[in-house]
Amino acid sequence: MALVPLLFLAVFFVWPVLTMIGRGLIVDGALDLSGFGEVFASARIRRVIWLTVAQAVVATGVSTALGLPLAFVAYRLRFPGRAVLRALAVMPFVMPTVVVGIAFRTLLAPGGALGGLGLDGTWTAIIAALVFFNISVVVRTVGVAWEGLDPRAGEVAASLGASPWQVLRTVTLPALAPAIVSAASVVFLFCATAFGVVLTMGGLRYGTIETEIYLQTVQFLDLRAAAVLSILQMVVVVSMLWVVSRTRGQDTGQRRGHRSGAAARPGAGHAAALVVTAAVVAFICAPILSLVTRSLRNQGGWTLEHYRNLSGSGEHNALLVTVWEAAANSLRIALVATILATALGLLVAITVGRPDRTARARRLRSAFDAAFMLPLGVSAVTVGFGFLITLNRPPLDLRTSPWLVPIAQATVALPLVVRTLVPVLRSIDDRLRQSAAVLGAGRARTFLTVDVPVLWRPLLAAAGFAMAVSLGEFGATSFLARDDNPTLPVVIYRLIGRPGTENAGMAMAGGVVLATMTVVLMGLVERLRVRGVGGF
Amino acid sequence: MRGLEVRDLQVRFGSTAAVEHVDLRVPEHVVTVILGPSGCGKSTLLRAIAGLEPIAGGSVRFDDVDQSGTPVHRRGFGLMFQDAQLFEHMDVAENVAYGLRRHGWPADRRTPRVAELLELVGLAGFGPRRPGTLSGGERQRVALARALAPEPRLLLLDEPLSALDLALRVRLAGELREILTATGTTTVFVTHDHEEAFTVADHVAVMRGGAIVQHGTPREVWAAPRDVDTARFLGYASVLGGTTARVLTDAFPALGRSDAVALRRDSLRADGGPLGATVARVAPGLAEQRLAVTLSDGAEVPAVAPNTPPLDVGDAVGLSLVPGTAALIGGASA
Amino acid sequence: MVKYRRWCGVALAVVAAIGVAGCGGGDSARTDGDTTTVTVMTHDSWSAPDALIAGFEASTGYKLRFQSSGDAGEVTNKVVLTKDAPVADVVYGIDNTFATRAVDAGVLSAYVPGDLPASAAGFALEGDGADRLTPIDYGDVCVNIDDAWFADHGIAPPRSLDDLTKPAYRGLFVTPGAPTSSPGMAFLVATVGAFGESGWQDYWRALMRNGTKITSGWSDAYGVDFTAGEGNGTRPIVLSYASSPPFTIPKGGSRPTTSALLNTCFRQVEYAGVLEGSDNVAGAHAFIDFLVSREFQASLPENMYVFPVDDAVALPRLWERFAKVAPSPITVAPSTIAARRDEWLKAWADITSG
């Protein structure tokens, strides 16, 4: 059963990437590794490597540090508007980078609301944007784990004389460590392979391995350098995943409590967390507000004109379709991608979600887990161009297939689905399945009667999340040769790249529409979500 | 007074009162058990004492000092839950030493103290083990050692044995009693198990619907349950009222007089005693036959009989009352 | 051993991939031989009126399929990379900075439309490329200035590339970067053309010293930093197109508030070509004929903001008045660009990131 998703990964990820790398490293039928020496000899490349690692580490650190208090407030405290806070915290993750980039720059540019900070085009601005996108990963993953954590361990610690701060440091954070590590590793992958954000916020001054791969492939057509850099990127990513899988392997599993519902009312003791939360919320809202403002303004006045224009195809027919048609395309493609990702994710989860009876099974499981995380950590350029040169002949001639985009998006959403479902399946007592089997249920019947009732809600939640991700997905989509059915992010990108106030205004309005679709979807997911389950 | 004094304590969850006007005194070195069915508010009361629930009224005082302004970690009250809540990322010794560290015990004093406590709870040598490798009973012992380590002024135990199986529960209840007595620890012990309560307690408070309905020594409480519900909760198998109560008090004058009599399963023995009855049902038992018998007024009550001779439905038997096993509701005991 | 096992899942996937590759790679020739569809690879600025497309399909019987993504560079590299198994029949959007790369890679087959407008000859490539790529449209990338801003501030607007390095214009210029933006690249080529191989680097150093800002794309230079753009920009000089000014005519106004400096322009010419190995060569030819037809040429300004190569085609009224073309744009031979672009880009990156 596990073979299907494995084959999917092999065909739609490993094969294209390896072929692309092979193009660079195999010259006249012989392996040519001289590129490594040349690439590493360049001072600029060494700087790029250093910047990539530094940027990913710093952005991951800041995202984690700011995400933890937010996770606490959103998932451990009880107050009106908590659902809104949760949806808001997840929204940036699925926002299209182009729109956010422009919104950020509008704020930070010398004439912008925050222009006085002098951050425009600086490294700090890049980090800020990366944090903006990734803080939601931390909030969601850690928040969900925190919500499921039995508060009584902390209460015991307090009774033993630990101050709230000591409880946090010595009991709560260690118990959350697997979730924190998991979140941080996903954030690291996203930051290490960030592309659009880095270019928009800082240009090439702060180039990363990813932007360098883009340059070498798209501008210089230096496939050898690109291949070397792709391998380098994979080495960074794989070693990261290896470290993480070891940490997760040591997951001691603080038991989930029966009394985990005890969310507290905000009090004076939560002041620090509340202050950080308020600051982070302001930080998340600022670019979004700037986006909304721009979508509502034209020639110095307030107007809904840009929204009315969404039913057209832009000034001078800038688009081939109306924005609403593109939104419909997005939904349709996202639906296909979601079904693909959810079905495959379910197969993976069923395979790895069963209890490990042997050490070998456990190792296999972590290998599986890591393998399905890889697509998050490999250059979209390499994958996109790899698609182009591999999936172009029979029997897999997908060049112009409408499946190509959903497949690419499914590859990105798959790891998130797997990470949502596995903990649920693992939480099912295997004895239930055994009882069902004893009562004469076959494998399928057992699955239907034992697993499905527990699984359907998280499955829907995972599907909703996958859908939100694929709605906002731009990187992989943009590098594919796509058909005439542009998605909303693609259309927004196109509008931004066109002259004319009307087009720019429509781009902003489109961005607001996309953000709204996402928030609504995440709100539904939030309602469906089973308590204590559903992080990455 | 020395020890814990709870006065007129109220805890509310929204508009519902979880604990209503509770008064409770736990003198120094005394083990007080709060016994009540689930949902009666006993855990909430315990948490309020610990400082984990905000109180809506009344006070928690210890050694004549009001604790309301004191946060949990400064109260010096130990706490232990049904599931041990061990810190999974630490080994057993680190778990036990946790409170010692927080109270600033130097390392050279911590080690012998940890060893001493592990010895006390019967887990000598378990220090380097990971919590994940322990059985349920062992986990509870570690939790107890951890709670006792910093010598708490008051130990709060929330159903500490409920997650264990019956045999282990009985054995550990006995051990717990010995340990608490040996260390002289002032204790509030919350449980829904009346046998556990009887084993462990110096003093019992019966709680129901957020209020304490009766308190006293175990003997006092068991001899005279305050009302029918209390009697049932204390393990009495049947409570008889009206004419049936009269039939019983007439047959056994030593019981005294009351409108309601509570009987245990084995309070009445069919051994040729003064009270005549007819066997309605028989079930064989390991040590004795378990009967349901019909009294002269037609009421059916439980009884036991020696295994020989075997009885049949319809046999006439004479019942006697085992002293100290029946109680008069709201009255004096026999 | 542990490490080996950990990755055996990945290894398995690799084996599976190679297996599939083996199956699929045996006979690379396309066997479907679809001759009813014409697949067009183009950049993501592609835009044409639906009616024109429908007209082409109706009159020729071919069905058009567009694959649009990336810019001219990405399009060129994609056709070069897929040489063995072309993903399309015809490519549109390779520009004169990339043309030689495509021609040299041998991915294009020869075709010259029979009724190529006479004026197109002036845009034709020299040498091999002449019959491989057909010029379709052109646009001038020029420095644009916000005339209103300069009038408000009482500063004389700049008039030339050299002016941009003068202290009076310190911190006023914003341009997209050459490696990430095709107008940015065009501007770099313009400076090479204007100052020569020996002088352009000094010019850029002077620009950087004078506070020039570099963004990643045209959209944030124009939309965020430019004073006449959508944002609250602070820079009144921007690298854009000669066709940009008409877009700055205020509502109710009749004149643009910006203008292009026509002596700073580099001319980008876009070409179309038939891909070698296409299985619908006739269809590809028909499509190129369509691109140089009167109707399509006339639609270019409104849809893709470029000038038609056919000078007999009437321009829209606003374009006639405000979108001037450079009388003598700065030129650099496409072959020189192809040969030198990587070195220029690397040198440019060193200068601008220093």
PDB file of N, CA, C and O in Angstrom, chain A residues 10 15 23 105 120 199 204 217-220 245 294 316-317 363 367 385 399-400 479 481-484 494 496 498 501, chain C residues 5-6 13 21 30 44-47 65-68 77-78 81 86 101 179 213 216 219-220 225 230 251 302 305 341 345:
ATOM      1  N   ALA A  10       8.593   9.172  -6.235  1.00  0.00           N
ATOM      2  CA  ALA A  10       9.703   8.834  -7.118  1.00  0.00           C
ATOM      3  C   ALA A  10       9.505   9.491  -8.475  1.00  0.00           C
ATOM      4  O   ALA A  10      10.432  10.106  -9.020  1.00  0.00           O
ATOM      5  N   TRP A  15      12.718  11.581  -9.556  1.00  0.00           N
ATOM      6  CA  TRP A  15      13.163  11.437 -10.936  1.00  0.00           C
ATOM      7  C   TRP A  15      13.465  12.791 -11.596  1.00  0.00           C
ATOM      8  O   TRP A  15      14.555  13.005 -12.126  1.00  0.00           O
ATOM      9  N   ARG A  23      21.779  16.277 -15.727  1.00  0.00           N
ATOM     10  CA  ARG A  23      22.096  17.139 -16.865  1.00  0.00           C
ATOM     11  C   ARG A  23      23.325  18.002 -16.588  1.00  0.00           C
ATOM     12  O   ARG A  23      24.094  18.318 -17.474  1.00  0.00           O
ATOM     13  N   ARG A 105       6.927  45.795   1.309  1.00  0.00           N
ATOM     14  CA  ARG A 105       7.761  46.879   0.794  1.00  0.00           C
ATOM     15  C   ARG A 105       7.014  48.208   0.842  1.00  0.00           C
ATOM     16  O   ARG A 105       7.614  49.249   1.090  1.00  0.00           O
ATOM     17  N   ASP A 120      14.036  49.087   4.654  1.00  0.00           N
ATOM     18  CA  ASP A 120      13.791  48.655   3.286  1.00  0.00           C
ATOM     19  C   ASP A 120      15.059  48.097   2.644  1.00  0.00           C
ATOM     20  O   ASP A 120      16.102  48.732   2.678  1.00  0.00           O
ATOM     21  N   LEU A 199      14.075  37.558  -2.828  1.00  0.00           N
ATOM     22  CA  LEU A 199      14.305  38.445  -3.963  1.00  0.00           C
ATOM     23  C   LEU A 199      13.557  39.758  -3.796  1.00  0.00           C
ATOM     24  O   LEU A 199      14.110  40.832  -4.005  1.00  0.00           O
ATOM     25  N   LEU A 204      19.272  40.777  -4.913  1.00  0.00           N
ATOM     26  CA  LEU A 204      20.317  39.747  -4.963  1.00  0.00           C
ATOM     27  C   LEU A 204      21.457  40.000  -3.995  1.00  0.00           C
ATOM     28  O   LEU A 204      22.367  39.211  -3.871  1.00  0.00           O
ATOM     29  N   THR A 217      20.132  28.671 -13.356  1.00  0.00           N
ATOM     30  CA  THR A 217      19.287  27.922 -14.277  1.00  0.00           C
ATOM     31  C   THR A 217      18.595  28.847 -15.267  1.00  0.00           C
ATOM     32  O   THR A 217      18.649  28.631 -16.476  1.00  0.00           O
ATOM     33  N   VAL A 218      17.952  29.892 -14.750  1.00  0.00           N
ATOM     34  CA  VAL A 218      17.102  30.712 -15.603  1.00  0.00           C
ATOM     35  C   VAL A 218      17.896  31.756 -16.376  1.00  0.00           C
ATOM     36  O   VAL A 218      17.555  32.084 -17.500  1.00  0.00           O
ATOM     37  N   GLN A 219      18.958  32.288 -15.787  1.00  0.00           N
ATOM     38  CA  GLN A 219      19.711  33.318 -16.486  1.00  0.00           C
ATOM     39  C   GLN A 219      20.932  32.778 -17.220  1.00  0.00           C
ATOM     40  O   GLN A 219      21.090  32.971 -18.394  1.00  0.00           O
ATOM     41  N   PHE A 220      21.770  32.068 -16.471  1.00  0.00           N
ATOM     42  CA  PHE A 220      23.053  31.662 -17.067  1.00  0.00           C
ATOM     43  C   PHE A 220      22.971  30.332 -17.790  1.00  0.00           C
ATOM     44  O   PHE A 220      23.849  29.964 -18.536  1.00  0.00           O
ATOM     45  N   SER A 245      14.968  13.772  12.696  1.00  0.00           N
ATOM     46  CA  SER A 245      14.375  12.451  12.873  1.00  0.00           C
ATOM     47  C   SER A 245      14.992  11.756  14.088  1.00  0.00           C
ATOM     48  O   SER A 245      14.340  10.987  14.769  1.00  0.00           O
ATOM     49  N   ARG A 294      -4.447  49.380   0.174  1.00  0.00           N
ATOM     50  CA  ARG A 294      -4.142  49.624  -1.233  1.00  0.00           C
ATOM     51  C   ARG A 294      -5.251  49.104  -2.138  1.00  0.00           C
ATOM     52  O   ARG A 294      -5.498  49.664  -3.204  1.00  0.00           O
ATOM     53  N   HIS A 316      -6.742  46.850 -20.318  1.00  0.00           N
ATOM     54  CA  HIS A 316      -6.167  46.379 -21.568  1.00  0.00           C
ATOM     55  C   HIS A 316      -6.022  44.872 -21.587  1.00  0.00           C
ATOM     56  O   HIS A 316      -5.017  44.330 -22.037  1.00  0.00           O
ATOM     57  N   ASN A 317      -6.991  44.193 -21.023  1.00  0.00           N
ATOM     58  CA  ASN A 317      -6.984  42.731 -21.076  1.00  0.00           C
ATOM     59  C   ASN A 317      -5.662  42.157 -20.587  1.00  0.00           C
ATOM     60  O   ASN A 317      -5.047  41.322 -21.242  1.00  0.00           O
ATOM     61  N   ARG A 363      12.652   2.535  12.252  1.00  0.00           N
ATOM     62  CA  ARG A 363      13.603   3.222  11.374  1.00  0.00           C
ATOM     63  C   ARG A 363      12.980   3.478  10.013  1.00  0.00           C
ATOM     64  O   ARG A 363      13.141   4.529   9.433  1.00  0.00           O
ATOM     65  N   ALA A 367      12.426   7.050   8.106  1.00  0.00           N
ATOM     66  CA  ALA A 367      12.922   7.260   6.750  1.00  0.00           C
ATOM     67  C   ALA A 367      11.781   7.741   5.859  1.00  0.00           C
ATOM     68  O   ALA A 367      11.930   8.677   5.076  1.00  0.00           O
ATOM     69  N   PHE A 385      11.981  22.694 -13.556  1.00  0.00           N
ATOM     70  CA  PHE A 385      12.697  22.386 -14.798  1.00  0.00           C
ATOM     71  C   PHE A 385      12.840  20.882 -14.962  1.00  0.00           C
ATOM     72  O   PHE A 385      12.836  20.366 -16.073  1.00  0.00           O
ATOM     73  N   ARG A 399       3.312  17.165 -20.383  1.00  0.00           N
ATOM     74  CA  ARG A 399       3.686  18.541 -20.711  1.00  0.00           C
ATOM     75  C   ARG A 399       2.544  19.520 -20.633  1.00  0.00           C
ATOM     76  O   ARG A 399       2.649  20.579 -20.055  1.00  0.00           O
ATOM     77  N   THR A 400       1.474  19.154 -21.299  1.00  0.00           N
ATOM     78  CA  THR A 400       0.370  20.108 -21.351  1.00  0.00           C
ATOM     79  C   THR A 400      -0.807  19.614 -20.532  1.00  0.00           C
ATOM     80  O   THR A 400      -1.914  20.094 -20.666  1.00  0.00           O
ATOM     81  N   PHE A 479       6.981  27.744 -11.989  1.00  0.00           N
ATOM     82  CA  PHE A 479       8.052  27.223 -12.818  1.00  0.00           C
ATOM     83  C   PHE A 479       7.572  26.147 -13.779  1.00  0.00           C
ATOM     84  O   PHE A 479       8.337  25.641 -14.581  1.00  0.00           O
ATOM     85  N   ALA A 481       5.423  24.774 -16.932  1.00  0.00           N
ATOM     86  CA  ALA A 481       4.791  25.287 -18.129  1.00  0.00           C
ATOM     87  C   ALA A 481       3.316  25.031 -17.904  1.00  0.00           C
ATOM     88  O   ALA A 481       2.890  23.893 -17.813  1.00  0.00           O
ATOM     89  N   ARG A 482       2.546  26.075 -17.750  1.00  0.00           N
ATOM     90  CA  ARG A 482       1.172  25.801 -17.393  1.00  0.00           C
ATOM     91  C   ARG A 482       0.241  26.085 -18.549  1.00  0.00           C
ATOM     92  O   ARG A 482       0.571  26.782 -19.490  1.00  0.00           O
ATOM     93  N   ASP A 483      -0.913  25.532 -18.418  1.00  0.00           N
ATOM     94  CA  ASP A 483      -1.911  25.684 -19.451  1.00  0.00           C
ATOM     95  C   ASP A 483      -2.623  27.020 -19.284  1.00  0.00           C
ATOM     96  O   ASP A 483      -2.215  27.852 -18.500  1.00  0.00           O
ATOM     97  N   ASP A 484      -3.699  27.208 -20.015  1.00  0.00           N
ATOM     98  CA  ASP A 484      -4.347  28.521 -19.968  1.00  0.00           C
ATOM     99  C   ASP A 484      -5.273  28.699 -18.781  1.00  0.00           C
ATOM    100  O   ASP A 484      -6.198  29.492 -18.842  1.00  0.00           O
ATOM    101  N   ARG A 494       0.719  38.335 -12.301  1.00  0.00           N
ATOM    102  CA  ARG A 494       0.628  38.920 -13.632  1.00  0.00           C
ATOM    103  C   ARG A 494       0.138  40.361 -13.565  1.00  0.00           C
ATOM    104  O   ARG A 494       0.654  41.244 -14.243  1.00  0.00           O
ATOM    105  N   ILE A 496       0.400  42.400 -11.072  1.00  0.00           N
ATOM    106  CA  ILE A 496       1.403  43.273 -10.466  1.00  0.00           C
ATOM    107  C   ILE A 496       2.447  43.661 -11.499  1.00  0.00           C
ATOM    108  O   ILE A 496       2.970  44.757 -11.498  1.00  0.00           O
ATOM    109  N   ARG A 498       2.055  44.271 -14.542  1.00  0.00           N
ATOM    110  CA  ARG A 498       1.534  45.071 -15.638  1.00  0.00           C
ATOM    111  C   ARG A 498       1.437  46.522 -15.241  1.00  0.00           C
ATOM    112  O   ARG A 498       1.117  46.831 -14.097  1.00  0.00           O
ATOM    113  N   THR A 501      -2.743  51.672 -13.003  1.00  0.00           N
ATOM    114  CA  THR A 501      -3.213  51.698 -11.617  1.00  0.00           C
ATOM    115  C   THR A 501      -4.301  50.669 -11.408  1.00  0.00           C
ATOM    116  O   THR A 501      -4.407  50.053 -10.371  1.00  0.00           O
TER     117      THR A 501
ATOM    118  N   ARG C   5      19.868   1.836   6.437  1.00  0.00           N
ATOM    119  CA  ARG C   5      18.459   1.428   6.506  1.00  0.00           C
ATOM    120  C   ARG C   5      17.541   2.632   6.443  1.00  0.00           C
ATOM    121  O   ARG C   5      16.507   2.608   5.819  1.00  0.00           O
ATOM    122  N   ARG C   6      17.980   3.684   7.138  1.00  0.00           N
ATOM    123  CA  ARG C   6      17.149   4.876   7.197  1.00  0.00           C
ATOM    124  C   ARG C   6      16.834   5.370   5.801  1.00  0.00           C
ATOM    125  O   ARG C   6      15.768   5.864   5.521  1.00  0.00           O
ATOM    126  N   ALA C  13      12.876   4.499  -3.833  1.00  0.00           N
ATOM    127  CA  ALA C  13      12.220   5.468  -4.699  1.00  0.00           C
ATOM    128  C   ALA C  13      13.088   5.767  -5.911  1.00  0.00           C
ATOM    129  O   ALA C  13      12.608   5.867  -7.037  1.00  0.00           O
ATOM    130  N   ALA C  21      12.070   5.774 -15.730  1.00  0.00           N
ATOM    131  CA  ALA C  21      12.825   6.519 -16.724  1.00  0.00           C
ATOM    132  C   ALA C  21      13.223   5.592 -17.866  1.00  0.00           C
ATOM    133  O   ALA C  21      13.151   5.948 -19.032  1.00  0.00           O
ATOM    134  N   ARG C  30       8.280  11.649 -30.524  1.00  0.00           N
ATOM    135  CA  ARG C  30       6.856  11.721 -30.185  1.00  0.00           C
ATOM    136  C   ARG C  30       6.088  10.886 -31.201  1.00  0.00           C
ATOM    137  O   ARG C  30       6.283  10.997 -32.400  1.00  0.00           O
ATOM    138  N   ASP C  44       5.043  34.822 -19.456  1.00  0.00           N
ATOM    139  CA  ASP C  44       3.744  35.038 -18.822  1.00  0.00           C
ATOM    140  C   ASP C  44       3.189  36.441 -19.049  1.00  0.00           C
ATOM    141  O   ASP C  44       2.245  36.852 -18.407  1.00  0.00           O
ATOM    142  N   SER C  45       3.768  37.176 -19.996  1.00  0.00           N
ATOM    143  CA  SER C  45       3.135  38.432 -20.378  1.00  0.00           C
ATOM    144  C   SER C  45       2.208  38.225 -21.566  1.00  0.00           C
ATOM    145  O   SER C  45       1.582  39.171 -22.042  1.00  0.00           O
ATOM    146  N   TRP C  46       2.175  37.012 -22.074  1.00  0.00           N
ATOM    147  CA  TRP C  46       1.365  36.737 -23.263  1.00  0.00           C
ATOM    148  C   TRP C  46      -0.080  37.167 -23.032  1.00  0.00           C
ATOM    149  O   TRP C  46      -0.675  36.879 -22.001  1.00  0.00           O
ATOM    150  N   SER C  47      -0.602  37.849 -24.008  1.00  0.00           N
ATOM    151  CA  SER C  47      -1.985  38.271 -23.931  1.00  0.00           C
ATOM    152  C   SER C  47      -2.445  38.633 -25.332  1.00  0.00           C
ATOM    153  O   SER C  47      -1.747  39.321 -26.061  1.00  0.00           O
ATOM    154  N   ARG C  65      -2.793  26.023 -28.139  1.00  0.00           N
ATOM    155  CA  ARG C  65      -2.569  25.780 -26.708  1.00  0.00           C
ATOM    156  C   ARG C  65      -1.397  26.614 -26.280  1.00  0.00           C
ATOM    157  O   ARG C  65      -0.358  26.579 -26.938  1.00  0.00           O
ATOM    158  N   PHE C  66      -1.586  27.324 -25.193  1.00  0.00           N
ATOM    159  CA  PHE C  66      -0.492  28.184 -24.735  1.00  0.00           C
ATOM    160  C   PHE C  66       0.098  27.657 -23.437  1.00  0.00           C
ATOM    161  O   PHE C  66      -0.628  27.237 -22.540  1.00  0.00           O
ATOM    162  N   GLN C  67       1.400  27.653 -23.416  1.00  0.00           N
ATOM    163  CA  GLN C  67       2.068  27.355 -22.151  1.00  0.00           C
ATOM    164  C   GLN C  67       2.875  28.580 -21.813  1.00  0.00           C
ATOM    165  O   GLN C  67       3.921  28.814 -22.393  1.00  0.00           O
ATOM    166  N   SER C  68       2.374  29.344 -20.862  1.00  0.00           N
ATOM    167  CA  SER C  68       3.061  30.593 -20.573  1.00  0.00           C
ATOM    168  C   SER C  68       3.632  30.563 -19.175  1.00  0.00           C
ATOM    169  O   SER C  68       2.929  30.254 -18.222  1.00  0.00           O
ATOM    170  N   ASN C  77      15.551  29.281 -21.990  1.00  0.00           N
ATOM    171  CA  ASN C  77      16.218  28.143 -21.356  1.00  0.00           C
ATOM    172  C   ASN C  77      15.364  26.886 -21.404  1.00  0.00           C
ATOM    173  O   ASN C  77      15.884  25.777 -21.515  1.00  0.00           O
ATOM    174  N   LYS C  78      14.061  27.063 -21.319  1.00  0.00           N
ATOM    175  CA  LYS C  78      13.197  25.892 -21.385  1.00  0.00           C
ATOM    176  C   LYS C  78      13.262  25.247 -22.763  1.00  0.00           C
ATOM    177  O   LYS C  78      13.318  24.029 -22.867  1.00  0.00           O
ATOM    178  N   LEU C  81      16.578  23.477 -23.007  1.00  0.00           N
ATOM    179  CA  LEU C  81      16.656  22.252 -22.189  1.00  0.00           C
ATOM    180  C   LEU C  81      15.841  21.109 -22.770  1.00  0.00           C
ATOM    181  O   LEU C  81      16.170  19.948 -22.564  1.00  0.00           O
ATOM    182  N   PRO C  86      10.816  18.336 -27.645  1.00  0.00           N
ATOM    183  CA  PRO C  86      10.252  19.687 -27.470  1.00  0.00           C
ATOM    184  C   PRO C  86       8.863  19.646 -26.843  1.00  0.00           C
ATOM    185  O   PRO C  86       8.071  18.752 -27.137  1.00  0.00           O
ATOM    186  N   ARG C 101      21.468  32.602 -27.905  1.00  0.00           N
ATOM    187  CA  ARG C 101      21.548  31.350 -27.152  1.00  0.00           C
ATOM    188  C   ARG C 101      20.639  30.290 -27.784  1.00  0.00           C
ATOM    189  O   ARG C 101      21.043  29.158 -27.987  1.00  0.00           O
ATOM    190  N   PRO C 179      19.818  40.592 -13.145  1.00  0.00           N
ATOM    191  CA  PRO C 179      19.646  39.134 -13.194  1.00  0.00           C
ATOM    192  C   PRO C 179      18.216  38.676 -12.939  1.00  0.00           C
ATOM    193  O   PRO C 179      17.868  37.559 -13.270  1.00  0.00           O
ATOM    194  N   LYS C 213      18.793  52.712  -6.163  1.00  0.00           N
ATOM    195  CA  LYS C 213      18.190  51.568  -5.484  1.00  0.00           C
ATOM    196  C   LYS C 213      17.888  50.472  -6.489  1.00  0.00           C
ATOM    197  O   LYS C 213      17.409  50.753  -7.586  1.00  0.00           O
ATOM    198  N   SER C 216      14.081  43.771  -7.035  1.00  0.00           N
ATOM    199  CA  SER C 216      14.220  42.519  -7.766  1.00  0.00           C
ATOM    200  C   SER C 216      13.432  42.554  -9.072  1.00  0.00           C
ATOM    201  O   SER C 216      13.880  42.037 -10.070  1.00  0.00           O
ATOM    202  N   SER C 219       7.991  45.391 -11.098  1.00  0.00           N
ATOM    203  CA  SER C 219       6.775  45.765 -10.381  1.00  0.00           C
ATOM    204  C   SER C 219       7.065  46.454  -9.068  1.00  0.00           C
ATOM    205  O   SER C 219       6.358  47.371  -8.686  1.00  0.00           O
ATOM    206  N   ASP C 220       8.093  46.019  -8.324  1.00  0.00           N
ATOM    207  CA  ASP C 220       8.284  46.797  -7.101  1.00  0.00           C
ATOM    208  C   ASP C 220       9.062  48.078  -7.313  1.00  0.00           C
ATOM    209  O   ASP C 220       8.864  49.023  -6.570  1.00  0.00           O
ATOM    210  N   ASP C 225       8.493  51.997  -5.298  1.00  0.00           N
ATOM    211  CA  ASP C 225       9.484  53.051  -5.078  1.00  0.00           C
ATOM    212  C   ASP C 225       9.278  54.307  -5.919  1.00  0.00           C
ATOM    213  O   ASP C 225       9.685  55.389  -5.544  1.00  0.00           O
ATOM    214  N   GLU C 230       2.018  53.143  -7.719  1.00  0.00           N
ATOM    215  CA  GLU C 230       0.840  52.901  -6.882  1.00  0.00           C
ATOM    216  C   GLU C 230       1.109  53.168  -5.398  1.00  0.00           C
ATOM    217  O   GLU C 230       0.212  53.480  -4.642  1.00  0.00           O
ATOM    218  N   LYS C 251      -6.969  60.612 -13.807  1.00  0.00           N
ATOM    219  CA  LYS C 251      -8.385  60.549 -14.143  1.00  0.00           C
ATOM    220  C   LYS C 251      -8.882  61.943 -14.491  1.00  0.00           C
ATOM    221  O   LYS C 251      -8.663  62.888 -13.747  1.00  0.00           O
ATOM    222  N   GLU C 302      -2.110  47.369 -27.065  1.00  0.00           N
ATOM    223  CA  GLU C 302      -3.118  47.316 -26.006  1.00  0.00           C
ATOM    224  C   GLU C 302      -2.966  46.088 -25.126  1.00  0.00           C
ATOM    225  O   GLU C 302      -3.365  46.092 -23.969  1.00  0.00           O
ATOM    226  N   TYR C 305       1.623  45.908 -24.439  1.00  0.00           N
ATOM    227  CA  TYR C 305       2.353  47.165 -24.221  1.00  0.00           C
ATOM    228  C   TYR C 305       3.635  47.235 -25.029  1.00  0.00           C
ATOM    229  O   TYR C 305       4.646  47.761 -24.561  1.00  0.00           O
ATOM    230  N   ARG C 341      27.028  38.090 -21.780  1.00  0.00           N
ATOM    231  CA  ARG C 341      26.041  38.394 -20.742  1.00  0.00           C
ATOM    232  C   ARG C 341      26.391  37.828 -19.365  1.00  0.00           C
ATOM    233  O   ARG C 341      26.237  38.514 -18.353  1.00  0.00           O
ATOM    234  N   LEU C 345      26.808  40.048 -16.102  1.00  0.00           N
ATOM    235  CA  LEU C 345      25.933  39.858 -14.935  1.00  0.00           C
ATOM    236  C   LEU C 345      26.743  39.626 -13.666  1.00  0.00           C
ATOM    237  O   LEU C 345      26.417  40.153 -12.597  1.00  0.00           O
TER     238      LEU C 345
END
